[in-house]
Each structure stands twice: as structure tokens, then as C-alpha cells.
Tab-separated table of C-alpha atoms in Angstrom:
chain	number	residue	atom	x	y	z
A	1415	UNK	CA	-150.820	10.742	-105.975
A	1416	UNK	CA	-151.207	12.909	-109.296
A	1417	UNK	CA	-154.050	14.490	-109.562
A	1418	UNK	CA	-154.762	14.271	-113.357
A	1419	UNK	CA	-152.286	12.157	-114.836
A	1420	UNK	CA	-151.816	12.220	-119.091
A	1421	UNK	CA	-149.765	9.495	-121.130
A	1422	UNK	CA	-147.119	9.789	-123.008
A	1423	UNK	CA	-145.481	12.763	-121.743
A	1424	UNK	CA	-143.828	13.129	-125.053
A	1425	UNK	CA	-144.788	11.633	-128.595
A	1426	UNK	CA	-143.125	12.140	-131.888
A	1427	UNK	CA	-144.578	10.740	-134.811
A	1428	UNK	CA	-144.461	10.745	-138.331
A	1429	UNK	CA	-146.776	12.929	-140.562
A	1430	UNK	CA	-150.233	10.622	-141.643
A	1431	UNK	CA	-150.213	8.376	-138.261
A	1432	UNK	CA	-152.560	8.086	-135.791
A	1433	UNK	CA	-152.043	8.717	-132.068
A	1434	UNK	CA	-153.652	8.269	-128.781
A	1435	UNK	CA	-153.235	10.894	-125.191
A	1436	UNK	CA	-154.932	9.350	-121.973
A	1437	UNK	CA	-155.544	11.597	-119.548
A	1438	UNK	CA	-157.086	10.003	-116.018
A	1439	UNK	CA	-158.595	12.595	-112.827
A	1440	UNK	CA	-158.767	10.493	-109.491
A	1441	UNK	CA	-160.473	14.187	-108.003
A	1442	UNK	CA	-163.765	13.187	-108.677
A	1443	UNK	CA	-164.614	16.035	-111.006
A	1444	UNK	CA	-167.687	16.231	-113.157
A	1445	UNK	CA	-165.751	18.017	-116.181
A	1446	UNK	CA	-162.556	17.678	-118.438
A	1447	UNK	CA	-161.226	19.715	-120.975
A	1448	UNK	CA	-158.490	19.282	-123.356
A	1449	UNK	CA	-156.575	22.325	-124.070
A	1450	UNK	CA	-154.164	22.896	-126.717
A	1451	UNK	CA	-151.066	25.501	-126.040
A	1452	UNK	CA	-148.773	26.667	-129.321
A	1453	UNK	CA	-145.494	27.876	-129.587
A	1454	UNK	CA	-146.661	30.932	-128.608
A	1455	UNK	CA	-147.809	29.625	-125.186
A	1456	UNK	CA	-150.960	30.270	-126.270
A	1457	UNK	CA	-153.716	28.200	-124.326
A	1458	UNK	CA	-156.678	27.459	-126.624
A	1459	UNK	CA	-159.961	25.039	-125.737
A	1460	UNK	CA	-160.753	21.819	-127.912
A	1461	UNK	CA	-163.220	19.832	-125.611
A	1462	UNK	CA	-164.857	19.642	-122.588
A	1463	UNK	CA	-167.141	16.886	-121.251
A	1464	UNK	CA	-169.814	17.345	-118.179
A	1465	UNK	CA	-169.926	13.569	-116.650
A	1466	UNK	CA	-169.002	11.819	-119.991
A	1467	UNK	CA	-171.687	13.712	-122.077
A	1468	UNK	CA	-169.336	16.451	-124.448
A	1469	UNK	CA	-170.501	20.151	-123.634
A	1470	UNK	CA	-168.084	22.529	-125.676
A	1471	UNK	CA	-166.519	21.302	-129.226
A	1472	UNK	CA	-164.471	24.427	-130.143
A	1473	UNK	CA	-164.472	24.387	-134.023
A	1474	UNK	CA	-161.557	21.776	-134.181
A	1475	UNK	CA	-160.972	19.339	-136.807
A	1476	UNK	CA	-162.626	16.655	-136.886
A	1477	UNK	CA	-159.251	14.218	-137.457
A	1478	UNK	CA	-159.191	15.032	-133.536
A	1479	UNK	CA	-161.659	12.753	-131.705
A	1480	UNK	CA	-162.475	12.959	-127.627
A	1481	UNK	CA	-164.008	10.086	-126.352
A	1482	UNK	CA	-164.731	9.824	-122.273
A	1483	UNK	CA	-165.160	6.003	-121.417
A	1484	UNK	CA	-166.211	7.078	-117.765
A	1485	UNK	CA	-166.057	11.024	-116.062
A	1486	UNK	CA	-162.772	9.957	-114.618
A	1487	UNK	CA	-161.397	9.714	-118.183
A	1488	UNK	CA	-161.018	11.460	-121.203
A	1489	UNK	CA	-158.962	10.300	-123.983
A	1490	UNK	CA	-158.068	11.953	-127.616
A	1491	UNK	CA	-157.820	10.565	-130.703
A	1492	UNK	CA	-155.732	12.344	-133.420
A	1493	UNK	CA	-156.141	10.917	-136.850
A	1494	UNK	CA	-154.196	11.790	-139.994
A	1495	UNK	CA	-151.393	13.552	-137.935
A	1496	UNK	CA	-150.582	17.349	-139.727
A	1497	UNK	CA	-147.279	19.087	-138.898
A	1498	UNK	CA	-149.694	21.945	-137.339
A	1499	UNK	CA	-151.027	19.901	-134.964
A	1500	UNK	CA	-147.597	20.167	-133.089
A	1501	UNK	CA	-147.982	21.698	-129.838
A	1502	UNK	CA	-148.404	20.841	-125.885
A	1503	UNK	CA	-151.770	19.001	-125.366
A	1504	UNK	CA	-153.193	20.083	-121.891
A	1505	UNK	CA	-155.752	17.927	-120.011
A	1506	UNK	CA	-157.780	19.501	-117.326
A	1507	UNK	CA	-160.148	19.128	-114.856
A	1508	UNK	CA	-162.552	20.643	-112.647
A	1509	UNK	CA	-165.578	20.075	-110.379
A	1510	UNK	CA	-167.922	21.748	-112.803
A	1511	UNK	CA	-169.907	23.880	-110.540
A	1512	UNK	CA	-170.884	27.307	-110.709
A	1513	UNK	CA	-169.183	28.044	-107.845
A	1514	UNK	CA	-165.959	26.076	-107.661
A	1515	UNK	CA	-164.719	26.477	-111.429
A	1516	UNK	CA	-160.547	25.928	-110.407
A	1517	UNK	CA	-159.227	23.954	-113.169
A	1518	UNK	CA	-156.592	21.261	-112.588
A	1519	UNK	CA	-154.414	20.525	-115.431
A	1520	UNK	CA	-152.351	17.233	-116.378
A	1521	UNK	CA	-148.650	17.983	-116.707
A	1522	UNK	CA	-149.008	18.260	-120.827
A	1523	UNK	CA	-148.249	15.976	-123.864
A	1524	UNK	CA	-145.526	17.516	-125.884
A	1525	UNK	CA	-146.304	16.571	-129.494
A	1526	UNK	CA	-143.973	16.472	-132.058
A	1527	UNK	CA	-145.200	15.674	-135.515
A	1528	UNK	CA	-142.372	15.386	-137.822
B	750	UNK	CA	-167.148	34.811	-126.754
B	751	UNK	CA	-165.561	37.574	-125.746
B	752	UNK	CA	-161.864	37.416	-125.621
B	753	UNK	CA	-159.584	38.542	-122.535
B	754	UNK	CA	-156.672	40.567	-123.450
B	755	UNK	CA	-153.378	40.529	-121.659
B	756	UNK	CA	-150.539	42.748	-121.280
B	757	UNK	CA	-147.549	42.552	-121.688
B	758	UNK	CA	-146.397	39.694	-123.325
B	759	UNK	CA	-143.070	39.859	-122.312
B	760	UNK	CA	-141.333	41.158	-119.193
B	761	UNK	CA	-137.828	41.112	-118.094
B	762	UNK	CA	-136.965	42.741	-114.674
B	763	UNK	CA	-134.185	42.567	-111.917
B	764	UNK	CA	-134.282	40.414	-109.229
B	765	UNK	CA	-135.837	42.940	-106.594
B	766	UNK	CA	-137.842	45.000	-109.212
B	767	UNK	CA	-141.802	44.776	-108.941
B	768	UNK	CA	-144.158	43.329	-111.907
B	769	UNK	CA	-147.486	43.499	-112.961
B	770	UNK	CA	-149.796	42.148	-115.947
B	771	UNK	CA	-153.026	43.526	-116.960
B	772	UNK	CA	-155.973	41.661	-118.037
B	773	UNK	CA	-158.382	43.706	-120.293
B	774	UNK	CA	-162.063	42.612	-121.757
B	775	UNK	CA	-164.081	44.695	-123.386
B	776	UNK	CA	-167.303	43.537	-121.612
B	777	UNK	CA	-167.986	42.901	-118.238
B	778	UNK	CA	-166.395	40.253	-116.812
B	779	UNK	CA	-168.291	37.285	-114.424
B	780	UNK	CA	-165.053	36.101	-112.558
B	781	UNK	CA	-161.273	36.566	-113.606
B	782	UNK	CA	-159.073	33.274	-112.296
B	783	UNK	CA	-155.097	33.083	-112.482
B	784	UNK	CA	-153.116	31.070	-113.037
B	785	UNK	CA	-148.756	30.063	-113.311
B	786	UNK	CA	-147.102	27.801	-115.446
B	787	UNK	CA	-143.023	27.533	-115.005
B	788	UNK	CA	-140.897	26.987	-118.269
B	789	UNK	CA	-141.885	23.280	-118.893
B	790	UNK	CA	-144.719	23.173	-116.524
B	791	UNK	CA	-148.325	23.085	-116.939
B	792	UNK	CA	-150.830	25.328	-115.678
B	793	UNK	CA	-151.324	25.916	-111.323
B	794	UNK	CA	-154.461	27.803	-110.253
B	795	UNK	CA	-153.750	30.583	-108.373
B	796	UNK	CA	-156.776	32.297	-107.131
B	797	UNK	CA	-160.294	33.377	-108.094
B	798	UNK	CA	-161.884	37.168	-108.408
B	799	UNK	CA	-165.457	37.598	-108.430
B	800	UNK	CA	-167.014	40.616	-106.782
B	801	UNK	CA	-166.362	43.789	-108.227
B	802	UNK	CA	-163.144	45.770	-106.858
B	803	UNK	CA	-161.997	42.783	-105.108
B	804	UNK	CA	-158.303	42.657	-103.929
B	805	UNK	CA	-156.774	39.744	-102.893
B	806	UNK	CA	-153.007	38.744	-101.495
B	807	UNK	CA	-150.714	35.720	-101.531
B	808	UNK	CA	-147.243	36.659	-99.665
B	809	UNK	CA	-146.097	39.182	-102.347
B	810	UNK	CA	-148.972	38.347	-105.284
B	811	UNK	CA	-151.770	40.847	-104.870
B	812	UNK	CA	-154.414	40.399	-107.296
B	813	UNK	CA	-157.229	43.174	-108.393
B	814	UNK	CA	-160.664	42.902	-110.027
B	815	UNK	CA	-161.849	45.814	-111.821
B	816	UNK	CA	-164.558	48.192	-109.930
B	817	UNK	CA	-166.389	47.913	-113.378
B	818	UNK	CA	-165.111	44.019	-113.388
B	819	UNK	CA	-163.689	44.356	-117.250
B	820	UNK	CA	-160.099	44.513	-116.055
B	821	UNK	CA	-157.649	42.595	-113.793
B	822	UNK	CA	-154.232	42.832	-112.768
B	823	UNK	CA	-150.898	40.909	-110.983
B	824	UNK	CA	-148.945	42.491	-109.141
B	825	UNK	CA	-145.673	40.881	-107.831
B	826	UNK	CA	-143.621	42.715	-105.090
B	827	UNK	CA	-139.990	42.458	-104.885
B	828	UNK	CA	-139.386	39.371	-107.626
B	829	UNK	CA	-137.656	36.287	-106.969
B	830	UNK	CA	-136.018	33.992	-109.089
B	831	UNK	CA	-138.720	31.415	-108.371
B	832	UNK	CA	-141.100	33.836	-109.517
B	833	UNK	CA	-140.019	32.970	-113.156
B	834	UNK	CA	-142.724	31.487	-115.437
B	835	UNK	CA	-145.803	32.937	-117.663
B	836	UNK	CA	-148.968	33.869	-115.669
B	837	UNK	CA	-152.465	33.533	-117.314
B	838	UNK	CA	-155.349	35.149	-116.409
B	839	UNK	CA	-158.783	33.237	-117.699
B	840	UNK	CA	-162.988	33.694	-118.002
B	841	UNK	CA	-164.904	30.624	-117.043
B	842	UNK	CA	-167.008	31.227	-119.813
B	843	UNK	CA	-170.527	28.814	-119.317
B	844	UNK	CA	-168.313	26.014	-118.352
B	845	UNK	CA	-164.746	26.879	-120.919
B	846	UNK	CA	-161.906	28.595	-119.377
B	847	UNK	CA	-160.890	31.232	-121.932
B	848	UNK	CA	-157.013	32.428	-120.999
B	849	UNK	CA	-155.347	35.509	-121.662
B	850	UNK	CA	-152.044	35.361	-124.186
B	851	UNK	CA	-150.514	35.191	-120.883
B	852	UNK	CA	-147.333	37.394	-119.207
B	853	UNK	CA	-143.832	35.363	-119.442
B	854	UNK	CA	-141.986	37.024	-116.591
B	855	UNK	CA	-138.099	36.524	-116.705
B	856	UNK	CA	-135.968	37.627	-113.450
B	857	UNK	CA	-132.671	38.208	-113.643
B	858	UNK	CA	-130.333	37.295	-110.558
């Protein structure tokens, strides 16, 4: 069974649309995060939600909207699609303790905005 | 927040030949984690450092935290081919992991 599981696994779109990325944890974790990773491999925060509520919004655009129906989910919303918003969209997880901080990730969204 | 700064970017060695990337901050450090990601992959934890001149080994991986706990480093013995990929090291930062630029290791056979 996968872990944290994100749909589609690859999306290309035109410039302008609107898109959708599930991701789904069945580990029972308090947080989520989506991360976004360039072409340089570079692995950058957008989001993170503590039990549905969002904790960390890190200065992206609004176009992109998070929305966590329950703490097993958290989806995101891209509006307006940009050719810069190409990249690999990471979900992650992670049982949101102080102690135990190990972050699970989802096995990426490769988004191709053309 | 502070950022974490990792070196080198790039490495290329021979099958056999040892590796190592360095994690730098310029303030102290509450835990260092690391992680791999193979070409296509997505990130896999590998371990966490929190105590101050911690060392810690997996098989040939032996990982360091800094006696002043503002540096870090990887050290693979003896690469493998299955040891290709990019490793990260990352700050859980108040509840944000904040990652390195991260090391892409290539190993020629």
C-alpha cells in the first residue's frame, strides 16, 4: 500500500488553464506539505497544514490554492497556469511532532505547462 | 529562516571511490535530516541528527553532526552504482523542512 499517493503522475496543460494534484496519506499523520522542486532539483516549501488547519504559506502566488478536505488529504489548486510554474510538485507528510519530524513524500507530479 | 548550504553540487566519481557532501548553516542548527532521491524518484528519509557531534552509520553511509551543530556531512564508502541519485540534507524549521541545494552523485561503472 503507498504511503502518500498523488494524482496525475504527469500533467501537461496549456498556458491559462486550471489544474487540480490530489495527494492522499493513509499514515495517519497530523501534517502535509506541498513542495515544489525546479529544474535545478531544487526543493522549495509552498504549504503545510497541521490537521486540516494551514500552518506555513511560503510567499506563493496566490493563483495556487491548498485546500485539505480532511488531515488525510491535501489537494492544490493551480489557477491561471504560467509557463514558470513548470516543475515536479512534491506532496509530503509527516506525524508533526517535535520529536518524530521524518517526512514522507508522494512520488511527484511532473508538470508541464506548455 | 536561515538557509542550509550544501556542497558540492555536482560529483562524479569511480565506482569504488569514496564521496561526501557538506551541509553548512551559518547559525546553529536544531536537527539536520537526510534524505535520497534517485533520477526520477522522489525524496526517501534517511536518518535524523540531533545532539551535537553525533555520528551515525548505515552499511557504508556514515553521517556527522557538527560539535558546534552548524555543519553536517555524508560520507559514502566505496560507491556503488546504486548509490546514484542527489542527497539532500534539510532543517525542520518550526514545522517546514528547509533542504539543502542538494549533492547529485553520479558513479561511473
Amino acid at each position: 500500500d503507498t504511503a502518500v499517493s498523488q494524482t496525475p503522475k504527469y500533467l501537461v496543460t496549456q498556458m491559462g488553464n486550471d489544474k487540480s494534484i490530489k495527494c492522499e496519506q493513509n499514515l495517519g499523520h497530523d501534517t502535509m506539505y506541498w513542495y515544489k522542486q525546479d529544474s535545478k532539483k531544487f526543493l522549495k516549501i509552498m504549504f503545510s497544514y497541521n490537521n486540516k488547519e494551514l500552518i506555513i504559506n511560503e510567499t506563493v502566488p496566490n493563483r495556487f490554492s491548498p485546500k485539505s478536505p480532511d488531515k488525510a488529504h491535501l489537494n492544490l489548486h493551480i489557477n491561471s497556469l504560467e509557463l514558470g510554474d513548470s516543475a515536479v510538485y512534491f506532496c509530503a507528510s509527516s506525524p508533526g511532532d517535535s520529536l518524530n519530524t521524518e517526512a514522507f513524500f508522494g512520488q511527484g507530479t511532473r508538470l508541464t505547462v506548455v | 529562516g536561515q538557509q542550509v548550504m550544501q556542497i558540492p553540487q555536482y560529483q562524479h566519481v569511480q565506482e569504488g571511490e569514496d564521496f561526501t557532501t557538506y551541509c553548512n548553516s551559518s547559525t546553529t542548527l536544531s536537527n539536520i535530516q537526510w534524505y535520497k532521491q534517485r533520477p526520477g524518484g522522489h525524496p526517501v528519509f534517511l536518518i535524523q541528527l540531533v545532539k551535537s557531534g553525533e555520528v551515525k552509520k548505515q552499511k557504508r553511509l556514515t553521517f556527522q553532526f557538527g560539535e558546534a551543530k552548524k555543519n553536517s556531512s555524508l560520507h559514502i564508502t566505496a560507491t556503488q552504482t546504486t548509490d546514484v541519485g542527489t542527497y539532500f540534507c534539510a532543517e525542520n524549521q518550526g514545522g517546514k523542512l528547509i533542504f539543502g541545494q542538494g549533492t547529485e552523485l553520479s558513479v561511473k561503472p
